[in-house]
Amino acid sequence: MFSQDPYQDFISRLKLLVRKYPDLMLTTLSNIFTMRLIGNKTHGDLAEIGIAEFINQYMYDFRSVHVGKDLYRAKSQEEDIKIINEISNLEFNVSLKAYGHGPLQLSTDKDSLMFRRLEREKKDIIKDNELKSILRAPLLIDFGRDL
């Protein structure tokens, strides 16, 4: 039932949840992005907390701990959220970042490559093949590795 990769297990479950209840993620991300009006650092911290609480509230087989502030102060690592699979007890860390005045990065992307590439689109990307085509770009190959 479980993959050897706890991250892939989590992503599979997250995809199922978002497909079944898209409004949960939409509302969570809308609240996070609205915080950009207040300020970059503030909204970055709230993103970490918001996603961690989203996991705790809606993903029953997973538990998350917001460790960003403690690890940042200790200068030990960059990850913000520890995610634990409650069934397998496997865990992994996730990093959420907001660099400068740029977009929130749901994974560490200091150059904002995904955001800049998506800005070039003239319309909403709604077809699966369009998204896969974008993610196959050499600069973005890591984003589409599990598609």
XYZ file of C-alpha atoms in Angstrom:
147
model
C 0.000 0.000 0.000
C 2.813 2.418 0.829
C 5.506 3.599 -1.514
C 9.075 3.615 -0.243
C 8.914 7.396 -0.632
C 6.774 9.012 2.099
C 6.609 12.245 0.083
C 5.042 10.438 -2.888
C 2.504 8.775 -0.589
C 1.570 12.178 0.782
C 1.313 13.773 -2.675
C -0.942 10.952 -3.883
C -3.282 11.434 -0.936
C -3.219 15.224 -1.310
C -4.171 14.912 -4.996
C -7.122 12.688 -4.075
C -8.300 15.124 -1.423
C -8.027 18.153 -3.714
C -9.841 16.352 -6.544
C -12.685 15.386 -4.226
C -12.884 18.684 -2.294
C -11.185 21.396 -4.388
C -12.729 24.212 -2.355
C -10.734 23.218 0.730
C -7.422 23.901 -0.979
C -8.759 26.896 -2.903
C -9.931 28.570 0.284
C -6.693 27.805 2.122
C -4.490 29.158 -0.668
C -6.751 32.178 -1.211
C -6.346 33.125 2.432
C -2.578 32.684 2.213
C -2.205 34.737 -0.964
C -4.441 37.481 0.421
C -1.841 37.957 3.158
C 0.544 39.339 0.514
C -1.303 42.609 1.028
C 0.139 42.721 4.546
C 3.695 41.792 3.687
C 6.008 39.177 2.292
C 7.510 37.812 5.516
C 4.188 37.814 7.291
C 2.457 35.902 4.535
C 5.334 33.441 4.261
C 4.995 32.498 7.914
C 1.229 32.277 7.579
C 1.619 30.024 4.540
C 3.716 27.619 6.568
C 1.203 27.615 9.402
C -1.794 27.483 7.050
C -0.525 24.484 5.095
C 0.531 22.688 8.277
C -2.942 23.195 9.749
C -4.590 22.185 6.460
C -2.759 18.860 6.733
C -3.726 18.431 10.385
C -7.372 19.271 9.772
C -8.135 17.512 6.499
C -5.565 14.744 5.970
C -6.483 12.288 8.696
C -3.647 9.830 8.119
C -1.040 12.582 8.355
C 0.161 14.895 11.059
C 2.269 17.985 10.513
C 4.387 20.185 12.724
C 5.408 23.720 11.840
C 9.141 23.654 12.574
C 10.228 26.623 10.432
C 10.717 29.164 13.191
C 12.693 26.791 15.439
C 14.907 25.478 12.647
C 15.462 28.974 11.226
C 16.619 30.261 14.586
C 18.872 27.237 15.040
C 20.229 27.694 11.465
C 20.125 23.913 11.172
C 18.014 23.492 8.033
C 15.625 25.309 5.734
C 12.532 23.107 5.962
C 9.374 24.589 7.447
C 6.979 21.684 7.948
C 7.562 18.144 9.160
C 4.913 15.750 7.839
C 4.392 12.390 9.527
C 2.367 9.525 8.055
C 0.382 8.295 11.062
C 0.063 4.768 9.658
C 3.620 4.067 8.501
C 5.304 6.513 10.933
C 7.490 7.702 8.046
C 8.205 11.395 7.963
C 9.701 14.014 5.656
C 10.176 17.762 5.570
C 8.690 20.345 3.219
C 9.949 23.835 2.537
C 7.642 26.762 1.710
C 9.327 30.008 0.728
C 8.530 33.524 -0.379
C 11.594 35.253 -1.809
C 11.803 39.036 -1.992
C 8.638 40.495 -3.422
C 8.062 37.517 -5.686
C 5.540 34.712 -5.522
C 5.055 32.189 -2.764
C 7.071 29.113 -3.649
C 5.436 25.884 -2.607
C 8.831 24.291 -2.916
C 12.179 26.003 -2.751
C 12.653 27.815 -6.067
C 14.791 30.863 -5.335
C 14.749 31.882 -8.989
C 10.923 31.729 -9.244
C 11.249 29.709 -12.451
C 7.740 28.241 -12.326
C 6.097 31.597 -11.654
C 7.963 33.352 -14.476
C 7.143 30.546 -16.893
C 3.450 30.601 -16.000
C 3.299 34.383 -16.351
C 4.050 33.947 -20.074
C 0.781 32.075 -20.607
C -1.924 34.234 -22.164
C -4.802 32.154 -20.783
C -5.670 29.808 -17.960
C -4.004 26.420 -18.213
C -6.873 23.978 -17.989
C -5.842 21.019 -20.111
C -3.641 18.329 -18.625
C -1.489 18.132 -21.762
C -0.808 21.908 -21.616
C 0.431 21.656 -18.043
C 2.551 18.601 -18.803
C 4.093 20.430 -21.755
C 5.081 23.347 -19.522
C 6.501 21.044 -16.865
C 8.658 19.266 -19.459
C 10.652 22.452 -20.056
C 14.311 21.805 -19.116
C 14.290 24.491 -16.413
C 11.206 23.000 -14.786
C 11.920 19.299 -15.055
C 11.921 18.827 -11.254
C 8.386 20.234 -10.976
C 6.906 17.640 -13.312
C 8.814 14.576 -12.239
C 5.768 12.784 -10.846
C 3.311 13.621 -13.642
